[in-house]
XYZ file of C-alpha atoms in Angstrom:
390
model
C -19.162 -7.464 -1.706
C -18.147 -8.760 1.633
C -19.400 -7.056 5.072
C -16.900 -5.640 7.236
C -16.763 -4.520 11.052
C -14.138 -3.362 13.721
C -11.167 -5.099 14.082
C -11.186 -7.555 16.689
C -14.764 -8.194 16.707
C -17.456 -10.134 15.083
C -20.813 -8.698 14.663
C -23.737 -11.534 14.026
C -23.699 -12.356 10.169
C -20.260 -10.821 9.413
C -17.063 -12.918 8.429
C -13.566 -12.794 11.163
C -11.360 -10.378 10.431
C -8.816 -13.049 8.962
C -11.500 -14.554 6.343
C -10.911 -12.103 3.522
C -12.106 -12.742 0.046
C -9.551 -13.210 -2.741
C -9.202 -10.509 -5.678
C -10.468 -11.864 -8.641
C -9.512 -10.764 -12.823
C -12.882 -8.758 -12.566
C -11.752 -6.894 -9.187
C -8.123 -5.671 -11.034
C -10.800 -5.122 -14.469
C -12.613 -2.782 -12.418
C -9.345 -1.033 -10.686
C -8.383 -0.228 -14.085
C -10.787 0.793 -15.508
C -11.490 3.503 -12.895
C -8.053 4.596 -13.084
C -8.349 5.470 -17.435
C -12.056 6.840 -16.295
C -10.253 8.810 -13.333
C -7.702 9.797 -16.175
C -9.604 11.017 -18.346
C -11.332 13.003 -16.270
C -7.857 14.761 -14.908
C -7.839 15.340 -18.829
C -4.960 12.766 -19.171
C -4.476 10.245 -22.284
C -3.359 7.655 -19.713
C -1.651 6.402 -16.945
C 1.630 4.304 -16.872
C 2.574 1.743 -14.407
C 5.922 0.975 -13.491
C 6.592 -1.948 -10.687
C 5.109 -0.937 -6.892
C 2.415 -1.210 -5.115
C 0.020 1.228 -7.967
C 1.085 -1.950 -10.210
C 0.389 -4.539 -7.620
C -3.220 -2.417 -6.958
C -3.947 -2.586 -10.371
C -2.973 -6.228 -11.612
C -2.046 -8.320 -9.104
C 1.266 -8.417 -10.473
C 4.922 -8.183 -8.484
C 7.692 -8.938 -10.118
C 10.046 -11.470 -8.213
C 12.941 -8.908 -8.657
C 13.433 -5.319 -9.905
C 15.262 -5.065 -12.769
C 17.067 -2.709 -15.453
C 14.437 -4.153 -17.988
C 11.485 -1.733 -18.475
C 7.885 -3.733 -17.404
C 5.559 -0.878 -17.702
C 1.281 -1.226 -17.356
C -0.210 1.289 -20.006
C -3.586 2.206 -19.298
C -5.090 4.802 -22.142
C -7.927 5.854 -22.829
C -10.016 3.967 -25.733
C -7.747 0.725 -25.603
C -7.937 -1.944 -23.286
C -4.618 -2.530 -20.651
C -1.420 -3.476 -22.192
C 1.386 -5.024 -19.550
C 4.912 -4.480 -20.795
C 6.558 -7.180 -20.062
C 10.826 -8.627 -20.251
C 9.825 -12.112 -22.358
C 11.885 -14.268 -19.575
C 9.461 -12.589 -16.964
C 6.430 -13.166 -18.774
C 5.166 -16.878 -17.287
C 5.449 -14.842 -13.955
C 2.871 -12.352 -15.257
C 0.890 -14.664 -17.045
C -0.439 -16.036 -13.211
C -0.674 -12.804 -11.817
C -4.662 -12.529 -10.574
C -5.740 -9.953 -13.053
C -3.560 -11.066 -15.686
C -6.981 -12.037 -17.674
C -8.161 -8.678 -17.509
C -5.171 -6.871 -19.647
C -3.037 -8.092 -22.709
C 0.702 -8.693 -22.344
C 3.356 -7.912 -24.296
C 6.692 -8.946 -24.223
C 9.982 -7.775 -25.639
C 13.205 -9.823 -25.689
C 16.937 -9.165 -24.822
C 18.076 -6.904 -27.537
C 15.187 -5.336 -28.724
C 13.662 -1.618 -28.196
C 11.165 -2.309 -24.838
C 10.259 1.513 -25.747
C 9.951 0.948 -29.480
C 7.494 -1.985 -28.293
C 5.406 0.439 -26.359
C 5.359 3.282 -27.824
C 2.497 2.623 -30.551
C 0.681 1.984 -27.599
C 0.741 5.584 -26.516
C -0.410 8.967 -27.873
C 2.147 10.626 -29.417
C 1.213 14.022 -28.317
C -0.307 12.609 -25.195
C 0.100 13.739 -21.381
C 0.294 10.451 -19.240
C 0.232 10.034 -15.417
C 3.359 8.178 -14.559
C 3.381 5.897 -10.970
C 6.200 7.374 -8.618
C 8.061 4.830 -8.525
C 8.745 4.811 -12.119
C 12.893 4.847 -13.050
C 14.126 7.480 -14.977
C 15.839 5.811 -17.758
C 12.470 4.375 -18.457
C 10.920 7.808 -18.282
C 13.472 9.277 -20.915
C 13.816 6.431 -22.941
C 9.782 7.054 -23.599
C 10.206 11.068 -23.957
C 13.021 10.001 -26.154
C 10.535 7.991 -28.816
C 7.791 10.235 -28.579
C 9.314 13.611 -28.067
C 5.613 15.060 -27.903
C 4.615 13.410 -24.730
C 4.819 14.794 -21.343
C 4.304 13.212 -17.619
C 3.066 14.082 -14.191
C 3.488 12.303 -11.224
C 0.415 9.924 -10.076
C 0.373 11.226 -6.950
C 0.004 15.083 -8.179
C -2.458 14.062 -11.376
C -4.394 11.048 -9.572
C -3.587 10.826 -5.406
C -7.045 8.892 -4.931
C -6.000 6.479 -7.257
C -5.917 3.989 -4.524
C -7.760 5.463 -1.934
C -11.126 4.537 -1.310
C -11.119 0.913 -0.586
C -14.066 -1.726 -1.030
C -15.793 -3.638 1.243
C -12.717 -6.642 0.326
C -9.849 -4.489 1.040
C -11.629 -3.234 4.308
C -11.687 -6.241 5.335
C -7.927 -6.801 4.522
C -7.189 -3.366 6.702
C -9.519 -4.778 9.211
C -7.629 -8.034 9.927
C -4.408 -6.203 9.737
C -5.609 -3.622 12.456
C -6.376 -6.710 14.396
C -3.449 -8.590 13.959
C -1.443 -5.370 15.160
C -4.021 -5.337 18.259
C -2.878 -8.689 19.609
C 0.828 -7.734 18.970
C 0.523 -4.525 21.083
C -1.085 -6.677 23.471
C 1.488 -9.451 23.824
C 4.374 -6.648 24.131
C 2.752 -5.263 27.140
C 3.552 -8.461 28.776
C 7.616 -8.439 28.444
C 10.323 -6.690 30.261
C 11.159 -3.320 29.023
C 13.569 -1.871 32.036
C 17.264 -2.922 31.421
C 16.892 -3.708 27.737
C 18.057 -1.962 24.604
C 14.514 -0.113 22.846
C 16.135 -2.653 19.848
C 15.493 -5.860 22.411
C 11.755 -4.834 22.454
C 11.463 -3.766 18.658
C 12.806 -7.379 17.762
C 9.528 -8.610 20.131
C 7.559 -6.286 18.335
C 8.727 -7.235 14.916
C 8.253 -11.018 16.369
C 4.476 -10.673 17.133
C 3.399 -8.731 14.165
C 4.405 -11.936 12.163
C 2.957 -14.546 14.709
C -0.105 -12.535 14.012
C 0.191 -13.049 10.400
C 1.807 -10.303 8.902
C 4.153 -10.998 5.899
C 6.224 -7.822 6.215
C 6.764 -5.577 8.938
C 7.748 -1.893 7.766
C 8.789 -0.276 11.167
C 9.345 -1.001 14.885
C 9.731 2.465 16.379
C 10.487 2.397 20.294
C 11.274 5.794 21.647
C 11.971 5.574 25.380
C 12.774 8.709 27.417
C 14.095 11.541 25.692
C 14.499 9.134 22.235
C 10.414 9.047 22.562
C 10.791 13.087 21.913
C 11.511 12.097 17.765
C 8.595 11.030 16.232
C 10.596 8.642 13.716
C 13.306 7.681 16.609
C 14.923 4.680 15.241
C 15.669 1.590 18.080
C 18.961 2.051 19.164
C 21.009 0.652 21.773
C 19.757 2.990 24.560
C 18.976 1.104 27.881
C 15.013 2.087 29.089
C 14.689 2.567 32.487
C 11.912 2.614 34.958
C 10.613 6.265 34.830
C 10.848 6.279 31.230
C 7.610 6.963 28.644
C 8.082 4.606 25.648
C 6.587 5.573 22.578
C 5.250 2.264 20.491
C 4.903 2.816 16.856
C 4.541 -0.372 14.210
C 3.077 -1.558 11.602
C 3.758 -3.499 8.547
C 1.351 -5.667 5.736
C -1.342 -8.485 6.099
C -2.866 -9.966 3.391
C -1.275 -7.397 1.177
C -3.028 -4.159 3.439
C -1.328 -1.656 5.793
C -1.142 -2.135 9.880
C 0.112 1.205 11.619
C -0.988 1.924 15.038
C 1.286 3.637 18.069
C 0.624 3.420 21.672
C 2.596 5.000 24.337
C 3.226 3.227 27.535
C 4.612 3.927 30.873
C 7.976 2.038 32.769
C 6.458 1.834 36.372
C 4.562 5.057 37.664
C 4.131 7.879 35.722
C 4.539 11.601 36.928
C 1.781 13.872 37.279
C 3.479 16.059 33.755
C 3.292 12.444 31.986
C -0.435 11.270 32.970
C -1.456 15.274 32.057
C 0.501 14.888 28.484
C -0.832 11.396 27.624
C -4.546 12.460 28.767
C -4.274 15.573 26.539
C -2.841 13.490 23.568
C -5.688 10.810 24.341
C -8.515 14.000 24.219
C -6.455 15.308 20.839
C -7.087 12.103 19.112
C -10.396 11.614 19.836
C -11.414 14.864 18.737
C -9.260 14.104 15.172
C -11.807 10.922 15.312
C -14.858 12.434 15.914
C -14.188 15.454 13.546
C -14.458 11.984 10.839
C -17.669 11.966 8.316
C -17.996 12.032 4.897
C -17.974 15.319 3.223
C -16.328 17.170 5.711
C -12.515 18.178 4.498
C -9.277 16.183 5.532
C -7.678 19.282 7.050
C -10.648 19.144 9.252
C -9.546 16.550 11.084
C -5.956 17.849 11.501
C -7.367 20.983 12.938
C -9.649 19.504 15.535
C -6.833 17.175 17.119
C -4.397 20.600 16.613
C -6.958 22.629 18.584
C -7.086 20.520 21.595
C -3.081 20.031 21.892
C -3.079 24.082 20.991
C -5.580 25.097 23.347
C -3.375 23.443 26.105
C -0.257 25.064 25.765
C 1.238 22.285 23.926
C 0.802 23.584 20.246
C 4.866 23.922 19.067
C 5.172 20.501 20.508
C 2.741 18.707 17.485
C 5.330 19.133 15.014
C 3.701 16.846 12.405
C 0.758 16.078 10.505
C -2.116 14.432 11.894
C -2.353 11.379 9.443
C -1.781 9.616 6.409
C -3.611 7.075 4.269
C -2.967 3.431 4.130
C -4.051 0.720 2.029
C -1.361 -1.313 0.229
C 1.561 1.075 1.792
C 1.780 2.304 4.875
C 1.964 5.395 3.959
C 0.075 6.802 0.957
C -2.768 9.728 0.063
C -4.985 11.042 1.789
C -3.066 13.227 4.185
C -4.849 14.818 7.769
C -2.864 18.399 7.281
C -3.819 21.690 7.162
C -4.714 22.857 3.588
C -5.976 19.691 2.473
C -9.170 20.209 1.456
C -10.198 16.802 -0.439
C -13.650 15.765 0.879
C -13.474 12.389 3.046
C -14.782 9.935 1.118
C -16.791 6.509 2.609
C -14.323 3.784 2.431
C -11.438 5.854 2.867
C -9.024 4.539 5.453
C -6.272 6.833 7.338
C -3.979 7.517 10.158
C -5.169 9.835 13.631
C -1.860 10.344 15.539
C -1.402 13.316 17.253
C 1.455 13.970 19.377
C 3.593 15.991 21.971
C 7.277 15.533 21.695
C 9.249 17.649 24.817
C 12.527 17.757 23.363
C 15.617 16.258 25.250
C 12.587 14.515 27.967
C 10.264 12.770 26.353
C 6.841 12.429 23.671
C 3.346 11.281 23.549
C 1.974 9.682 20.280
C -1.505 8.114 20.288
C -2.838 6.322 16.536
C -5.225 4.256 15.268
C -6.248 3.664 11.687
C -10.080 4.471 10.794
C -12.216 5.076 7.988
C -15.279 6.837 7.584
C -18.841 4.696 6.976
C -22.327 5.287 5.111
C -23.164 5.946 7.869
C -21.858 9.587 8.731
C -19.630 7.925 11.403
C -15.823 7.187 11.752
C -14.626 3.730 12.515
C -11.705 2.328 13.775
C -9.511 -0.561 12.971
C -7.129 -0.295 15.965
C -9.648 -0.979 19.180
C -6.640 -1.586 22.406
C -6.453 1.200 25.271
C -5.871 4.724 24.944
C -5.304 4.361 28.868
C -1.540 4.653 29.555
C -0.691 1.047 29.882
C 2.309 0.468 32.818
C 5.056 -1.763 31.898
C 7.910 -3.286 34.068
């Protein structure tokens, strides 16, 4: 395995951020393998994998375009991986990277695609089914084996994707860096007298000049907007005495960016530098409550406590993170009553906030992960300082 580090920086014997190692037919071999291991264990007979990211995770495999056709990845236990495949899409699958580690099968135009995979599946078997999966497909297999059942992957398996190795670290890592240099190039244009949409097309601009091959949100909340946590740029004008609430992300090498910062249009009043120092002291007590062992609600308490303690409590009106790997958004969750042990290697959102309705909000969030080590690291290393802006 490949060593990793911060994002943005280089320690002596370590590879740059950007140098990440490709995924190899044993890597996807490995993935699943874990996940019929990880099913068996959740006293499943398998898991089924319709087109997403669980399928691009476990194979390497997207298909070009979404289709009525069923494609379908059954995993069970005691047989190797079988990819259900439409026969005109099966040359695409064929070059997937972990196509070598699984067996396809195709069907063709007119045929039963369930009738092909059924006799690949217990008949009285419970299977975990990826989220994504579309109904019809669902039914048409309850249909053909009527003694099957299905749970969602994220209820029966919602670490299926979440601890990462030392190669997708590195793919977070160079994404947290990427998203670095974006926040700081936007700190050097104009934000009073243009639309919070002018200054989400920059943003969206500089996360691919940086290298990212999808961005997934440009959030820009100035003013009062900046008091909704998912505020969608609109055509509001920002204005000198406005806070602006910066929150983007998207995916780098296949891996999750997602880091807000909230900035400052000229000088800030005494209420603003008060809020943004107590969000600042919130999420670095969410970081620091990071180790391995210790529970995920842990860390949504300790952030909570500080913002509480302050007065501020009915203002944090949302969890304090989310995972990220090859989504944005994804298990583990930093919320109260999640008590899943932190795990070395997993990677997650610390974003606590304070949202004044109808003035304006705070949001401060970096992605880390917790080490060997006992320690939390993060992938997201610009300013916590308010930043002023013209």
């Amino acid at each position: 395995m490949s060593s990793t580090h911060a994002a943005g920086e280089t320690a002596p014997g370590q590879a740059a951020p950007e140098e990440v190692v490709p995924f190899t037919a044993d890597d996807y071999r490995a993935r699943m393998a874990r996940a019929v291991e990880s099913a068996a264990d959740a006293g499943l007979a398998g898991v089924l994998v319709a087109p997403g990211p669980d399928l691009v995770y476990l194979t390497g495999y997207q298909p070009t375009a979404i289709t009525e056709r069923l494609t379908v990845l059954v995993l069970a236990v005691g047989q190797e991986p079988v990819l259900v495949v439409p026969t005109l899409e099966a040359p695409d699958a064929e070059k997937a990277a972990g196509a070598a580690a699984l067996t396809l099968r195709d069907w063709t135009d007119g045929k039963d695609p369930y009738a092909v995979t059924a006799p690949l599946l217990d008949v009285d078997g419970r299977f975990g089914v990826s989220d994504n999966a579309w109904a019809m497909h669902l039914l048409g297999l309850q249909q053909a084996l009527p003694g099957t059942s299905y749970v969602s992957l994220t209820e029966a398996l919602p670490m299926l994707r979440g601890v990462k190795d030392a190669h997708e670290l590195a793919r977070i890592a160079a994404a947290g860096a990427a998203a670095d240099r974006a926040y700081g190039e936007i700190l050097k244009v104009r934000f009073a007298g243009r639309k919070e949409t002018d200054v989400a097309a920059d943003l969206a601009r500089l996360l691919m000049e940086s290298g990212h091959s999808q961005v997934d949100f440009t959030v820009v909340g100035s003013g009062p907007n900046g008091a909704n946590p998912h505020h969608e740029a609109g055509d509001r004008i920002i204005e000198r005495g406005d806070m602006v609430v910066l929150d983007f992300g998207g995916l780098k090498h296949g891996y999750g960016s997602d880091t807000t910062r909230t900035v400052h249009v000229g000088e800030p009043t005494d209420e603003e530098r008060r809020v943004h120092d107590l969000v600042r002291e919130a999420q670095q007590a969410g970081f620091e409550a990071v180790r391995p062992g210790v529970a995920c609600q842990e860390v949504d308490r300790a952030a909570r406590k500080v913002i509480t303690d302050a007065g501020y409590g009915e203002y944090f009106i949302h969890r304090t993170g989310h995972g990220i790997g090859v989504t944005t958004h994804e298990p583990p969750y930093m919320i109260e009553g999640e008590e899943l042990p932190i795990v070395p290697g997993m990677c997650f959102s610390i974003e606590p906030g304070v949202y004044l309705p109808g003035r304006f909000g705070v949001r401060i969030e970096d992605i880390v992960t917790a080490t060997e080590d006992g320690a939390g690291r993060r992938f997201n290393n610009t300013p916590h300082e308010m930043a002023l802006v013209e």
